[in-house]
Short mmCIF file of C-alpha atoms and ligand atoms in Angstrom, two decimals:
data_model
loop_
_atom_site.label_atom_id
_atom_site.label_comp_id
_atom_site.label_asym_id
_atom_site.label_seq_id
_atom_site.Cartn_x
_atom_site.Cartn_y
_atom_site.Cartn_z
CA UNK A 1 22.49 23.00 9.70
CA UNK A 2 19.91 23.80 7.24
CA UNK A 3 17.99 27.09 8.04
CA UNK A 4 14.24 26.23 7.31
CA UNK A 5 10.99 28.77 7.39
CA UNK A 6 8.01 26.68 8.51
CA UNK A 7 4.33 28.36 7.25
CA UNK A 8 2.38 26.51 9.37
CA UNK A 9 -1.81 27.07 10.32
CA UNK A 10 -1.26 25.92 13.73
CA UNK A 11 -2.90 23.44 14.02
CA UNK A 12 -3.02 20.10 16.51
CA UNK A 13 -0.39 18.29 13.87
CA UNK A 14 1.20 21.79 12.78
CA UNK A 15 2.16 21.80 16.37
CA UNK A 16 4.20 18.23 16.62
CA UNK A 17 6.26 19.67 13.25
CA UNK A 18 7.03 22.09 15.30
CA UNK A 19 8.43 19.94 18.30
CA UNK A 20 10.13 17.47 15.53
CA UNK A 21 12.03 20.25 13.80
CA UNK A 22 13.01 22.42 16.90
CA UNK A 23 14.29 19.06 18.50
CA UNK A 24 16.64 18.74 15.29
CA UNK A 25 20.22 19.15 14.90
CA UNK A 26 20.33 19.18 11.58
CA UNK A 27 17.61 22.26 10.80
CA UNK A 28 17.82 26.31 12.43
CA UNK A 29 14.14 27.06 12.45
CA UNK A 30 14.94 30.95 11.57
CA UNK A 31 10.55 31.47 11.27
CA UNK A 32 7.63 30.77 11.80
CA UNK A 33 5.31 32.06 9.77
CA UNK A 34 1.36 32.52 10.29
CA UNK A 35 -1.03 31.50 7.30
CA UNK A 36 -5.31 31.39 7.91
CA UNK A 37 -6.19 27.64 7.98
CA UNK A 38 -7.15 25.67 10.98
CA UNK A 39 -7.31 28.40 12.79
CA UNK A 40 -7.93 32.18 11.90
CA UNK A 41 -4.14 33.31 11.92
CA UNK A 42 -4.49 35.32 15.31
CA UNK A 43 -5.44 31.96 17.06
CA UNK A 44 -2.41 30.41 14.76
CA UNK A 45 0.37 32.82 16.31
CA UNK A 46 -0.87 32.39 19.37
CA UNK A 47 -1.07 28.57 19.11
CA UNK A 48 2.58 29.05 17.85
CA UNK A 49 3.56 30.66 20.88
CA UNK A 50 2.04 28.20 23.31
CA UNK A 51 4.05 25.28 21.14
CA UNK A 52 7.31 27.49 21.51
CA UNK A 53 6.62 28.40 25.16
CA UNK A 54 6.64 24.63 25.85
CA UNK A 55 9.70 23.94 24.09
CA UNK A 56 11.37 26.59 26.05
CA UNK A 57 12.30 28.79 22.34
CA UNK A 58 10.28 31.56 22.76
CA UNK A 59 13.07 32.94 20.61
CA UNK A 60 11.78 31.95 17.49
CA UNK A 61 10.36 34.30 15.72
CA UNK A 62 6.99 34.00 14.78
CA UNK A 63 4.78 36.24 12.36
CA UNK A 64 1.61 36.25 11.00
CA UNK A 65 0.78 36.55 7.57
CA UNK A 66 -2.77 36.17 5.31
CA UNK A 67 -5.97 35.79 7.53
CA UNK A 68 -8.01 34.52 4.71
CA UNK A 69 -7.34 33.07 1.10
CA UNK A 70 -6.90 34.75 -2.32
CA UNK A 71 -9.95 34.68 -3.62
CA UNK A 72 -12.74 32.18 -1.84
CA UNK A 73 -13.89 32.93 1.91
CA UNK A 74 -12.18 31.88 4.65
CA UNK A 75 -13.85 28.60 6.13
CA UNK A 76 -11.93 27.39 9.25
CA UNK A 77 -11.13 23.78 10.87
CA UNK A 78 -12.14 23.88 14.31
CA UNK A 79 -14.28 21.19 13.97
CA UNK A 80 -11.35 19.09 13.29
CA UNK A 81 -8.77 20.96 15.89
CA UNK A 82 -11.11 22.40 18.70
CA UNK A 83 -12.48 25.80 19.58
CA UNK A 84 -8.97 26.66 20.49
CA UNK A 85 -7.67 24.96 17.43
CA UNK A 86 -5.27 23.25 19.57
CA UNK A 87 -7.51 20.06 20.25
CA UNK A 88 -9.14 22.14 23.45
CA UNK A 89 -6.33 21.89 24.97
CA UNK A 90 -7.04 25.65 26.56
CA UNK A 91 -3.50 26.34 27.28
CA UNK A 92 -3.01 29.37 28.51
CA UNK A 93 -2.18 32.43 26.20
CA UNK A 94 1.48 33.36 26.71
CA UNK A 95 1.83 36.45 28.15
CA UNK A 96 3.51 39.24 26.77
CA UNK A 97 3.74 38.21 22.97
CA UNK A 98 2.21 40.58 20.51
CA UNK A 99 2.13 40.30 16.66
CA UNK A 100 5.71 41.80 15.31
CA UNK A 101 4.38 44.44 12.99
CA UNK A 102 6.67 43.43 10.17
CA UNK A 103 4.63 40.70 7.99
CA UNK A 104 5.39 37.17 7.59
CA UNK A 105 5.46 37.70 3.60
CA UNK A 106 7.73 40.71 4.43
CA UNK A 107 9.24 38.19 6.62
CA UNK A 108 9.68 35.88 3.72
CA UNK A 109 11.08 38.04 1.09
CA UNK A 110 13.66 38.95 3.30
CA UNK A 111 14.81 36.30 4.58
CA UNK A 112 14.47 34.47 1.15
CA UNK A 113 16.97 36.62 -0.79
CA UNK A 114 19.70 35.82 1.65
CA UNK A 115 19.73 32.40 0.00
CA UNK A 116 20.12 29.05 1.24
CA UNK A 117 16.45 29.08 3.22
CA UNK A 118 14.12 26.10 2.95
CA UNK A 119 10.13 26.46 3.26
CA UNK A 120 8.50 23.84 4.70
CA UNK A 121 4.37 24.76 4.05
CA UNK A 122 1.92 23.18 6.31
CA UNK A 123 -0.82 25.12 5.64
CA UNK A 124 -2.70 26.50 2.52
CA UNK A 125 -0.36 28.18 0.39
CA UNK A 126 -1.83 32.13 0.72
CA UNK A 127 1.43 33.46 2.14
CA UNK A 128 3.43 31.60 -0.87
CA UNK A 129 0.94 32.78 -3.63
CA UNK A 130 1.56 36.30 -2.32
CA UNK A 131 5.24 36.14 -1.99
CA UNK A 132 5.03 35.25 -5.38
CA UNK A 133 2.94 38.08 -6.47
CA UNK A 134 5.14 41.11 -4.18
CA UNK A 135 9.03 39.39 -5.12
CA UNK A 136 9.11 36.20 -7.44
CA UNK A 137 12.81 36.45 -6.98
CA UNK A 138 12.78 36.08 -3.14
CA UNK A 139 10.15 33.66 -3.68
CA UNK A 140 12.54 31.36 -6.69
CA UNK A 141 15.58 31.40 -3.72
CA UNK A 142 14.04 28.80 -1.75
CA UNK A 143 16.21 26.10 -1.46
CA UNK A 144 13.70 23.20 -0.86
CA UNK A 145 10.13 23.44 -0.79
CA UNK A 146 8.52 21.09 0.98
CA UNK A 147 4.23 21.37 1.46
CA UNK A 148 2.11 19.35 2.80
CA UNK A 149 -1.00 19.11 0.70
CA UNK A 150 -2.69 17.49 -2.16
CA UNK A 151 -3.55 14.02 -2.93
CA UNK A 152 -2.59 11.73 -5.68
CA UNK A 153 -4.25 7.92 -5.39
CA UNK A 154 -5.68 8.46 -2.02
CA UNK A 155 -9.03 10.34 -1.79
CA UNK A 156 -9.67 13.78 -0.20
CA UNK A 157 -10.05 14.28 3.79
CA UNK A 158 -12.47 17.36 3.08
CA UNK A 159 -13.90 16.22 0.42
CA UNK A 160 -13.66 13.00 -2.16
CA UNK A 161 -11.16 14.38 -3.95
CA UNK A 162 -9.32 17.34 -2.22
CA UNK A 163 -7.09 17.75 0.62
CA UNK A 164 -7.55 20.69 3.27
CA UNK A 165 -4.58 22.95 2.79
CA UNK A 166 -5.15 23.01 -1.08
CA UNK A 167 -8.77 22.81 -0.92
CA UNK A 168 -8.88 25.72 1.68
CA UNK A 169 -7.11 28.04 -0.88
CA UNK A 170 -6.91 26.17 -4.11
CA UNK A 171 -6.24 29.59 -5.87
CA UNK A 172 -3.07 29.99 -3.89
CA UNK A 173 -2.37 26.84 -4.37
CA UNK A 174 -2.50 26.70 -8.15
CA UNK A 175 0.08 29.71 -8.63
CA UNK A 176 2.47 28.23 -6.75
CA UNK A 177 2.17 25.08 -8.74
CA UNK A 178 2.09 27.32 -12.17
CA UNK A 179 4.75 29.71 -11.58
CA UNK A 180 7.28 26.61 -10.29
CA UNK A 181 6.12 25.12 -13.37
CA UNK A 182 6.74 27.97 -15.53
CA UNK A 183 10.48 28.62 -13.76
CA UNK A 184 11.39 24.82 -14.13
CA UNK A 185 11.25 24.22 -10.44
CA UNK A 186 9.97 21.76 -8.18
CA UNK A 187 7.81 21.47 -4.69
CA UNK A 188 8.06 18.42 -3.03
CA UNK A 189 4.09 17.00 -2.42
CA UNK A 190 3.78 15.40 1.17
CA UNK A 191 0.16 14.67 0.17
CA UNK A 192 -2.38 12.69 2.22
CA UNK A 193 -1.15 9.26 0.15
CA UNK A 194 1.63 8.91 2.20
CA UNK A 195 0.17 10.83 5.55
CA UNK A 196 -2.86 8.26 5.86
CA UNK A 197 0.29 6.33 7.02
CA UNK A 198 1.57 7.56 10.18
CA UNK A 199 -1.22 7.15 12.63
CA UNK A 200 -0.41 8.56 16.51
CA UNK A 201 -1.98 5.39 18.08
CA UNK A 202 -3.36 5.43 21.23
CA UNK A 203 -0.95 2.66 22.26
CA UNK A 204 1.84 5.00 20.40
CA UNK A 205 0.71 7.75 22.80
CA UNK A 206 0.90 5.41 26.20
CA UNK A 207 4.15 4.66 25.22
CA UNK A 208 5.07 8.26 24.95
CA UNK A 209 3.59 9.23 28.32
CA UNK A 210 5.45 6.36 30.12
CA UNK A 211 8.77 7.41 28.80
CA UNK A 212 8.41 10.94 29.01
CA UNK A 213 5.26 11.79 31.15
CA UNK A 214 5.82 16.19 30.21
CA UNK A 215 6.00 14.97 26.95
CA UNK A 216 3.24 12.44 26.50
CA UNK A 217 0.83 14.38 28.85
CA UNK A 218 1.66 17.86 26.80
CA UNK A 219 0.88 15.84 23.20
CA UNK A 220 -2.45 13.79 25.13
CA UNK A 221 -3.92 17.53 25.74
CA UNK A 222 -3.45 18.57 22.36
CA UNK A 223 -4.24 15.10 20.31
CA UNK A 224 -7.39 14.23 22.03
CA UNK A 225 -9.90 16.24 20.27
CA UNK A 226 -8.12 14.90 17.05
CA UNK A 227 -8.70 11.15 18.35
CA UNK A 228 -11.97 11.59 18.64
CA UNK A 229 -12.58 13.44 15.28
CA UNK A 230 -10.43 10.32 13.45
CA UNK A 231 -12.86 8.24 15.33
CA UNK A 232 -16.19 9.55 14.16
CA UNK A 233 -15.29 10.59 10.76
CA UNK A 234 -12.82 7.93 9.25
CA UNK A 235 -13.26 5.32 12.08
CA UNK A 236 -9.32 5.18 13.20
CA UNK A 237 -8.25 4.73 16.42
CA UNK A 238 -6.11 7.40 16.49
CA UNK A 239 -5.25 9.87 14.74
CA UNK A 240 -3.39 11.18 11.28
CA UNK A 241 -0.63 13.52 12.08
CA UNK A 242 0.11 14.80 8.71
CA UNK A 243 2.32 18.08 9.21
CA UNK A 244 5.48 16.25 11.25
CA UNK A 245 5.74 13.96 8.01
CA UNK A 246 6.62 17.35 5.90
CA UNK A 247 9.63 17.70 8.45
CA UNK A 248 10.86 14.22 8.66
CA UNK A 249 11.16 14.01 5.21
CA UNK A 250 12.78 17.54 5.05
CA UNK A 251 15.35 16.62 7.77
CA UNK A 252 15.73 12.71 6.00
CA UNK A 253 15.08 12.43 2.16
CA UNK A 254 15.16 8.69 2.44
CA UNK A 255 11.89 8.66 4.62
CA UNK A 256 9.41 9.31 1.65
CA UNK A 257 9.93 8.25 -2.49
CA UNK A 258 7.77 8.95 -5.13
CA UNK A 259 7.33 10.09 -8.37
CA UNK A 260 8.27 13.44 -11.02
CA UNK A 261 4.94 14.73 -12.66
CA UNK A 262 3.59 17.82 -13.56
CA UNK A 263 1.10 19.15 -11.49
CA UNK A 264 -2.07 21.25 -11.41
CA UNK A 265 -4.43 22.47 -8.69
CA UNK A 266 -8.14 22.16 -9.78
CA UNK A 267 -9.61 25.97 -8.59
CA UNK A 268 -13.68 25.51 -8.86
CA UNK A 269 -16.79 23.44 -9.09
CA UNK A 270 -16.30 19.27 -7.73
CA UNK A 271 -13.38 18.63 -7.57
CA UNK A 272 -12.17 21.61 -5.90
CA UNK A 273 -8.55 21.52 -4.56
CA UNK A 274 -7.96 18.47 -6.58
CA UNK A 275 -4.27 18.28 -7.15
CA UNK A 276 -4.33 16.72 -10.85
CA UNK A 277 -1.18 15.00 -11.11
CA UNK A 278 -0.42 14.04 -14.59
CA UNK A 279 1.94 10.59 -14.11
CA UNK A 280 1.21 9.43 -17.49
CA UNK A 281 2.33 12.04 -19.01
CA UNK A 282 -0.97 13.38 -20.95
CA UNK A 283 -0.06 17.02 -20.86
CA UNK A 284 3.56 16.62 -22.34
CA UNK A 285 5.11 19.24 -19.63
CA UNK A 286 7.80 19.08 -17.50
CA UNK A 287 7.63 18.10 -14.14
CA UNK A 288 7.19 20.55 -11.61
CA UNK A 289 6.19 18.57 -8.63
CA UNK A 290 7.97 15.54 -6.48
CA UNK A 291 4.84 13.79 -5.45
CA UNK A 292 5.58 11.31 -2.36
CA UNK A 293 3.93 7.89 -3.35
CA UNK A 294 5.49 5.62 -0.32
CA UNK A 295 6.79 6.29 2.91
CA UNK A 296 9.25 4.58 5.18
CA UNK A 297 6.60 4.34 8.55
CA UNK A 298 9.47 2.79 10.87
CA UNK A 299 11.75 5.47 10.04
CA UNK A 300 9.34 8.55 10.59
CA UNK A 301 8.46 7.28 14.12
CA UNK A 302 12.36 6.17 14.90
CA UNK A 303 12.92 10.18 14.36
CA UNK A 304 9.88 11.33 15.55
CA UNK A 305 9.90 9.73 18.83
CA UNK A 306 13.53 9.87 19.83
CA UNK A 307 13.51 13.31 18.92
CA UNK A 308 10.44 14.38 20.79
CA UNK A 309 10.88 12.12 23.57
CA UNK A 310 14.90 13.80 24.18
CA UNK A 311 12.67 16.92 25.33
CA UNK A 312 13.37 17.50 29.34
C1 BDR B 1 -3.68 19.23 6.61
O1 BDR B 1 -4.83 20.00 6.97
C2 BDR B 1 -4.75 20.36 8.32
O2 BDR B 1 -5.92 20.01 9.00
C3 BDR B 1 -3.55 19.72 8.92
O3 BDR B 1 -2.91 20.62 9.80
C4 BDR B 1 -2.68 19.37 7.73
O4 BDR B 1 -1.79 20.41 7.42
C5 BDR B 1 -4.10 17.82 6.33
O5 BDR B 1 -5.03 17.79 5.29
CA1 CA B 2 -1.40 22.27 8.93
#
């Protein structure tokens, strides 16, 4: 078993990574930890807890880290995940969970130095960028780390060029980028080029409800508001579940492929949150980023499902 952190902003899609990885063998989720995205990070722990209260592993722990990014203000998605930020679902708060005092970057660093912990980042990279700045050591012992964010060919879903996670924090973004780069490591890009891929359909969710009506009527509630968004903005029926993609490929290197480049994180004016990824080489520097280019669509939704639907 691999022990894996996930920094998630939950988060309607956050929330499914969640199901996929607690419903596999091969990962311990040892934390969860709270970054401002989505949802302000209060709403994101609580979100959490509601995910983990369904599951029935309310003994996860869960903490909550940055409520706003490094530098810019904090803008939030709610338009995109409902008032609730878990697609007005309104589930109810679970009762008797408060925030641990101990902080998820605390969290983090010590966990981290134990060695042999994975991150898998779903959210903007705030909590990372700090790690870095408090314990670059801890923060150089991940394992594998994983984020979803950025954009190569595809365009931007928050703008023409920039993703959300990296967009909503493109200064936190950028040292995590430049201080891999400068230690000759690697993150692993699950960028919206390979998530424009794996659509929850609505016949995809019919399918789920009739095999598994707790399941499929537990992901309905929380996917609808998403449909709807996917519908007005980017005319799909149904809707991108980017996050679960992050874990799939975490749990089963063979699901995504792509390319070594180095990588930079545009910080201001147009373009920003751009992820520049130089695949031609311009800059002469090494690689510091695995940026998924294809993805194996059969084989995300073989896991996803028979994972998910092996709940109750
Ligand atoms: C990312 O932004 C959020 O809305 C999703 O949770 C995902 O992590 C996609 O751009
Ligand atoms: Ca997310």
């Amino acid at each position: 078993m691999k022990k894996i952190i996930i920094d998630c902003d939950p988060g309607i899609d956050d929330s499914l990574a969640i199901m996929l990885a607690l419903q596999s063998p091969e990962v311990e989720v040892v934390g969860i930890t709270i970054v401002a995205g989505n949802a302000p990070s209060k709403m994101g722990f609580e979100n959490a807890k509601k995910v983990l209260n369904f599951l029935g592993r309310l003994d996860v722990p869960v903490y909550v880290g940055a409520d706003k990014p490094r530098v810019r203000d904090y803008v939030n998605a709610l338009d995109t995940h409902g008032s609730d930020g878990l697609g007005e679902s309104f589930l109810p708060v679970v009762e008797g969970q408060s925030i641990p005092s101990k902080s998820a970057v605390d969290f983090l660093k010590e966990t981290l130095r134990k060695g042999n912990v994975s991150v898998v980042a779903l959210g903007p990279l705030t909590n990372l960028a700090q790690l870095i700045d408090e314990d670059l050591d801890a923060f150089l012992a991940i394992e594998r780390l994983v984020s979803m964010g950025g954009n190569f060919r595809s365009h931007g879903n928050c703008s023409p060029v920039a993703e959300y996670n990296y967009w909503e924090d493109p200064d936190s973004a950028k040292v995590v980028y430049n201080t891999l780069y400068e230690n000759g490591r690697m993150i692993e890009m699950v960028g919206l080029d390979v998530t424009r891929k794996i659509v929850l359909t609505p016949n995809i969710l019919e399918d789920i409800k009739k095999a598994n009506p707790k399941v499929g009527d537990f992901i309905e509630k929380i996917t609808w508001f998403y449909f709807k968004f996917h519908w007005e903005w980017e005319h799909i029926r149904g809707c991108v579940i980017n996050d679960p993609l992050a874990v799939a490929q975490f749990i089963d290197p063979g699901i995504l492929k792509g390319i070594e480049a180095y990588t930079d994180v545009e910080t201001g004016g147009i373009s920003l949150g751009q992820t520049v990824v130089d695949s031609m080489g311009f800059y002469r520097k090494t690689s510091n980023a695995l940026v998924y280019t294809d993805v194996d669509v059969d084989a995300f939704w073989d896991m996803f499902l028979n994972r998910i639907l092996s709940l109750y």
